[in-house]
């Protein structure tokens, strides 16, 4: 259903291999929880750009595709953290056609325009 490939300007990205309807689950990613005492350590590694804030001050590395979705301030998908199940669900926010890149807003809300830690390329 999904494939990782190079984008024109963002490096790698996740692309749909079929159409997705709004509200449809695109992916469910298990996570490895990073204890809050270790989050500072991860910020000094290449994984800094791939982890999610988790419950409290901890972090999480999402397995599978979830850590590879690119950011957009006009995303076509959203993510939902399910702390009790230790998973992140990626859900279509808009209709996504086969071949289209799937993007999420790294701020957690589809309409949150708060600046993030890098220059955004749309």
Coordinates of N, CA and C in Angstrom, one line a residue:
X1 N 0.8 -1.2 0.0 CA 0.0 0.0 0.0 C 0.8 1.3 0.0
X2 N 2.1 1.2 0.5 CA 3.0 2.3 0.6 C 4.4 2.0 0.0
X3 N 5.1 3.0 -0.4 CA 6.4 2.8 -0.9 C 7.2 4.1 -0.5
X4 N 8.5 3.9 -0.2 CA 9.4 5.0 0.1 C 10.2 5.2 -1.2
X5 N 10.3 6.5 -1.6 CA 11.1 6.8 -2.7 C 11.6 8.3 -2.6
X6 N 12.5 8.7 -3.4 CA 13.0 10.1 -3.4 C 11.9 11.0 -3.9
X7 N 11.9 12.2 -3.3 CA 11.0 13.3 -3.7 C 11.9 14.3 -4.5
X8 N 11.3 15.3 -5.1 CA 12.1 16.2 -5.9 C 12.9 17.2 -5.0
X9 N 12.4 17.5 -3.8 CA 13.1 18.5 -2.9 C 13.2 18.1 -1.5
X10 N 12.6 17.1 -1.0 CA 12.6 16.8 0.4 C 13.4 15.5 0.8
X11 N 14.1 14.9 -0.2 CA 14.8 13.7 0.1 C 13.8 12.5 0.0
X12 N 13.8 11.6 0.9 CA 12.9 10.5 0.8 C 11.5 10.9 1.3
X13 N 10.5 10.2 0.8 CA 9.1 10.4 1.3 C 8.4 9.1 1.1
X14 N 7.2 9.1 1.7 CA 6.3 7.9 1.6 C 5.2 8.3 0.6
X15 N 4.9 7.3 -0.3 CA 3.9 7.5 -1.4 C 2.9 6.4 -1.4
X16 N 1.7 6.8 -1.8 CA 0.6 5.9 -1.8 C 0.7 4.9 -3.0
X17 N 0.5 3.7 -2.8 CA 0.4 2.7 -3.8 C -1.0 2.4 -4.3
X18 N -2.0 3.0 -3.6 CA -3.4 2.9 -3.9 C -4.1 4.1 -3.4
X19 N -5.3 4.3 -3.8 CA -6.1 5.5 -3.3 C -6.5 5.3 -1.8
X20 N -6.6 6.4 -1.0 CA -7.0 6.3 0.3 C -8.1 7.3 0.5
X21 N -9.2 6.9 1.1 CA -10.3 7.8 1.4 C -10.1 8.6 2.8
X22 N -10.6 9.8 2.9 CA -10.5 10.5 4.2 C -11.0 9.6 5.4
X23 N -10.2 9.6 6.4 CA -10.6 8.8 7.6 C -10.0 7.3 7.6
X24 N -9.5 6.9 6.4 CA -9.0 5.6 6.3 C -7.6 5.5 7.0
X25 N -7.3 4.4 7.7 CA -6.0 4.1 8.3 C -5.1 3.8 7.2
X26 N -4.0 4.5 7.1 CA -2.9 4.3 6.1 C -1.9 3.3 6.7
X27 N -1.5 3.5 7.9 CA -0.5 2.7 8.5 C -0.6 2.7 10.0
X28 N -0.3 1.6 10.7 CA -0.2 1.5 12.1 C 1.2 1.1 12.5
X29 N 1.9 2.0 13.1 CA 3.4 1.8 13.4 C 3.6 1.5 14.9
X30 N 4.2 0.4 15.2 CA 4.6 0.1 16.6 C 5.7 1.1 16.9
X31 N 5.9 1.5 18.2 CA 7.0 2.4 18.6 C 7.9 1.8 19.6
X32 N 9.1 2.3 19.6 CA 10.0 2.0 20.7 C 10.1 3.3 21.5
X33 N 9.6 3.2 22.8 CA 9.6 4.4 23.7 C 11.0 4.7 24.2
X34 N 11.3 5.9 24.1 CA 12.6 6.4 24.6 C 12.3 7.1 26.0
X35 N 12.8 6.6 27.1 CA 12.6 7.2 28.4 C 13.1 8.7 28.4
X36 N 12.4 9.5 29.1 CA 12.7 11.0 29.1 C 14.2 11.2 29.5
X37 N 14.8 10.4 30.3 CA 16.2 10.6 30.6 C 17.1 10.4 29.4
X38 N 16.6 9.7 28.4 CA 17.4 9.4 27.2 C 17.1 10.3 26.0
X39 N 16.1 11.0 26.1 CA 15.7 11.9 24.9 C 16.8 12.9 24.6
X40 N 17.4 13.5 25.6 CA 18.5 14.4 25.4 C 19.6 13.8 24.6
X41 N 19.9 12.5 24.8 CA 20.9 11.8 24.1 C 20.6 11.6 22.6
X42 N 19.4 11.3 22.3 CA 19.0 11.1 20.9 C 19.0 12.4 20.1
X43 N 18.9 13.6 20.8 CA 19.0 14.8 20.1 C 20.4 15.1 19.5
X44 N 21.4 14.3 19.9 CA 22.7 14.4 19.4 C 23.0 13.4 18.3
X45 N 22.0 12.7 17.8 CA 22.2 11.7 16.8 C 21.4 11.9 15.6
X46 N 21.6 11.2 14.5 CA 20.8 11.3 13.3 C 19.3 11.0 13.6
X47 N 19.0 10.3 14.6 CA 17.6 9.9 14.9 C 16.8 11.1 15.4
X48 N 17.5 12.2 15.7 CA 16.8 13.4 16.2 C 15.7 13.9 15.3
X49 N 15.8 13.7 14.0 CA 14.8 14.2 13.0 C 13.7 13.1 12.8
X50 N 13.8 12.0 13.5 CA 12.9 10.9 13.2 C 12.0 10.5 14.4
X51 N 12.2 11.1 15.5 CA 11.4 10.6 16.7 C 10.3 11.5 17.0
X52 N 9.3 11.0 17.6 CA 8.0 11.7 18.0 C 8.1 12.0 19.5
X53 N 7.6 13.1 19.9 CA 7.4 13.4 21.3 C 6.3 12.3 21.8
X54 N 6.5 11.8 23.0 CA 5.6 10.8 23.5 C 5.0 11.3 24.7
X55 N 4.4 10.4 25.5 CA 3.7 10.7 26.7 C 4.7 11.4 27.7
X56 N 4.3 12.5 28.3 CA 5.2 13.2 29.2 C 6.3 13.8 28.4
X57 N 7.5 13.6 28.9 CA 8.7 14.1 28.2 C 9.5 13.0 27.5
X58 N 8.9 11.9 27.4 CA 9.6 10.8 26.7 C 9.5 11.0 25.2
X59 N 10.1 10.1 24.4 CA 10.0 10.1 23.0 C 9.7 8.7 22.4
X60 N 9.6 8.6 21.1 CA 9.3 7.3 20.5 C 9.8 7.3 19.1
X61 N 10.5 6.2 18.8 CA 10.8 5.9 17.4 C 9.8 5.0 16.8
X62 N 9.1 5.5 15.7 CA 8.1 4.7 15.1 C 8.7 3.8 14.1
X63 N 8.4 2.5 14.1 CA 8.9 1.5 13.2 C 8.1 1.6 11.9
X64 N 8.6 1.0 10.9 CA 7.9 1.0 9.6 C 8.1 2.3 8.9
X65 N 7.0 2.8 8.4 CA 7.0 4.0 7.6 C 6.8 5.3 8.4
X66 N 6.2 5.2 9.5 CA 5.8 6.4 10.2 C 6.8 7.5 10.4
X67 N 8.0 7.1 10.7 CA 9.1 8.2 10.9 C 9.6 8.7 9.6
X68 N 9.1 8.2 8.4 CA 9.6 8.7 7.1 C 8.6 9.6 6.4
X69 N 7.4 9.8 6.9 CA 6.5 10.8 6.3 C 7.0 12.2 6.4
X70 N 7.0 12.9 5.3 CA 7.5 14.3 5.3 C 6.5 15.2 5.9
X71 N 7.0 16.4 6.4 CA 6.1 17.4 7.0 C 5.5 18.3 5.9
X72 N 4.3 18.8 6.1 CA 3.6 19.8 5.3 C 2.7 20.6 6.2
X73 N 2.6 21.9 5.9 CA 1.6 22.7 6.6 C 0.2 22.5 6.0
X74 N 0.1 21.8 4.8 CA -1.1 21.4 4.2 C -1.1 19.9 4.0
X75 N -1.1 19.2 5.1 CA -0.9 17.7 5.0 C -2.2 17.0 4.5
X76 N -2.0 15.9 3.9 CA -3.1 15.1 3.5 C -3.4 13.9 4.4
X77 N -2.6 13.8 5.5 CA -2.8 12.8 6.5 C -2.5 13.4 7.9
X78 N -2.9 12.7 8.9 CA -2.6 13.1 10.3 C -2.1 11.8 11.0
X79 N -1.6 12.1 12.2 CA -1.1 10.9 13.0 C -1.8 11.0 14.4
X80 N -2.1 9.8 14.9 CA -2.7 9.7 16.2 C -1.8 8.8 17.1
X81 N -1.4 9.3 18.2 CA -0.6 8.5 19.1 C -1.5 7.8 20.1
X82 N -1.3 6.5 20.1 CA -2.1 5.6 21.0 C -1.1 5.1 22.1
X83 N -1.0 5.8 23.2 CA -0.1 5.6 24.2 C -0.2 4.2 24.8
X84 N -1.5 3.8 25.1 CA -1.7 2.5 25.8 C -1.3 1.3 24.9
X85 N -1.4 1.5 23.6 CA -1.1 0.4 22.6 C 0.4 0.5 22.1
X86 N 1.0 1.7 22.4 CA 2.4 2.0 21.9 C 2.4 1.9 20.4
X87 N 1.5 2.6 19.8 CA 1.4 2.7 18.3 C 1.1 4.1 17.9
X88 N 1.4 4.4 16.6 CA 1.0 5.6 16.0 C 0.3 5.2 14.8
X89 N -1.0 5.8 14.6 CA -1.8 5.5 13.4 C -1.6 6.7 12.5
X90 N -1.4 6.4 11.2 CA -1.4 7.4 10.2 C -2.7 7.3 9.5
X91 N -3.5 8.4 9.4 CA -4.9 8.4 8.9 C -5.0 9.4 7.8
X92 N -5.7 9.0 6.7 CA -5.9 10.0 5.6 C -6.8 11.1 6.1
X93 N -6.3 12.3 5.9 CA -7.1 13.5 6.3 C -7.9 14.0 5.1
X94 N -7.3 13.8 3.9 CA -7.9 14.2 2.6 C -7.9 12.9 1.7
X95 N -8.6 13.0 0.6 CA -8.5 12.0 -0.4 C -7.0 11.9 -0.9
X96 N -6.4 10.8 -0.9 CA -5.0 10.6 -1.4 C -5.1 9.7 -2.6
X97 N -4.6 10.1 -3.7 CA -4.6 9.3 -4.9 C -3.3 8.4 -5.0
X98 N -3.4 7.3 -5.7 CA -2.3 6.5 -6.0 C -1.1 7.3 -6.6
X99 N 0.1 7.1 -6.0 CA 1.2 7.8 -6.5 C 1.5 9.1 -5.8
X100 N 0.6 9.6 -5.0 CA 0.7 10.9 -4.3 C 1.6 10.7 -3.1
X101 N 2.4 11.7 -2.8 CA 3.2 11.7 -1.5 C 2.2 11.9 -0.4
X102 N 2.4 11.2 0.7 CA 1.6 11.3 1.9 C 2.4 12.2 2.9
X103 N 1.8 13.2 3.4 CA 2.5 14.1 4.3 C 1.6 14.3 5.6
X104 N 2.4 14.7 6.7 CA 1.7 15.0 7.9 C 2.3 16.3 8.4
X105 N 1.6 16.9 9.4 CA 2.1 18.1 10.0 C 2.8 17.7 11.3
X106 N 4.1 17.9 11.3 CA 4.9 17.5 12.5 C 4.4 18.1 13.8
X107 N 3.7 19.2 13.8 CA 3.2 19.8 15.0 C 2.1 19.0 15.6
X108 N 1.5 18.0 14.9 CA 0.5 17.2 15.5 C -0.9 17.5 15.2
X109 N -1.2 18.7 14.8 CA -2.5 19.1 14.3 C -2.4 19.6 12.9
X110 N -3.4 19.2 12.0 CA -3.3 19.5 10.6 C -3.2 21.0 10.3
X111 N -3.8 21.8 11.2 CA -3.9 23.3 10.9 C -2.9 24.1 11.8
X112 N -2.0 23.4 12.5 CA -1.0 24.1 13.3 C 0.2 24.6 12.5
X113 N 0.3 26.0 12.4 CA 1.3 26.6 11.6 C 2.5 27.0 12.4
X114 N 2.7 26.5 13.6 CA 3.8 26.8 14.4 C 5.1 26.4 13.7
X115 N 6.1 27.3 13.7 CA 7.4 26.9 13.0 C 8.0 25.7 13.6
X116 N 8.6 24.9 12.8 CA 9.3 23.7 13.2 C 10.8 23.9 13.2
X117 N 11.6 22.9 13.5 CA 13.1 23.1 13.7 C 13.9 23.1 12.4
X118 N 13.2 23.1 11.2 CA 14.0 23.3 10.0 C 13.1 24.1 9.0
X119 N 13.8 24.6 8.0 CA 13.1 25.4 6.9 C 12.2 24.4 6.1
X120 N 10.9 24.8 6.1 CA 10.0 23.9 5.4 C 10.0 24.2 3.9
X121 N 10.0 23.1 3.1 CA 10.0 23.2 1.7 C 8.7 22.5 1.2
X122 N 7.8 23.3 0.7 CA 6.5 22.8 0.3 C 6.5 22.5 -1.2

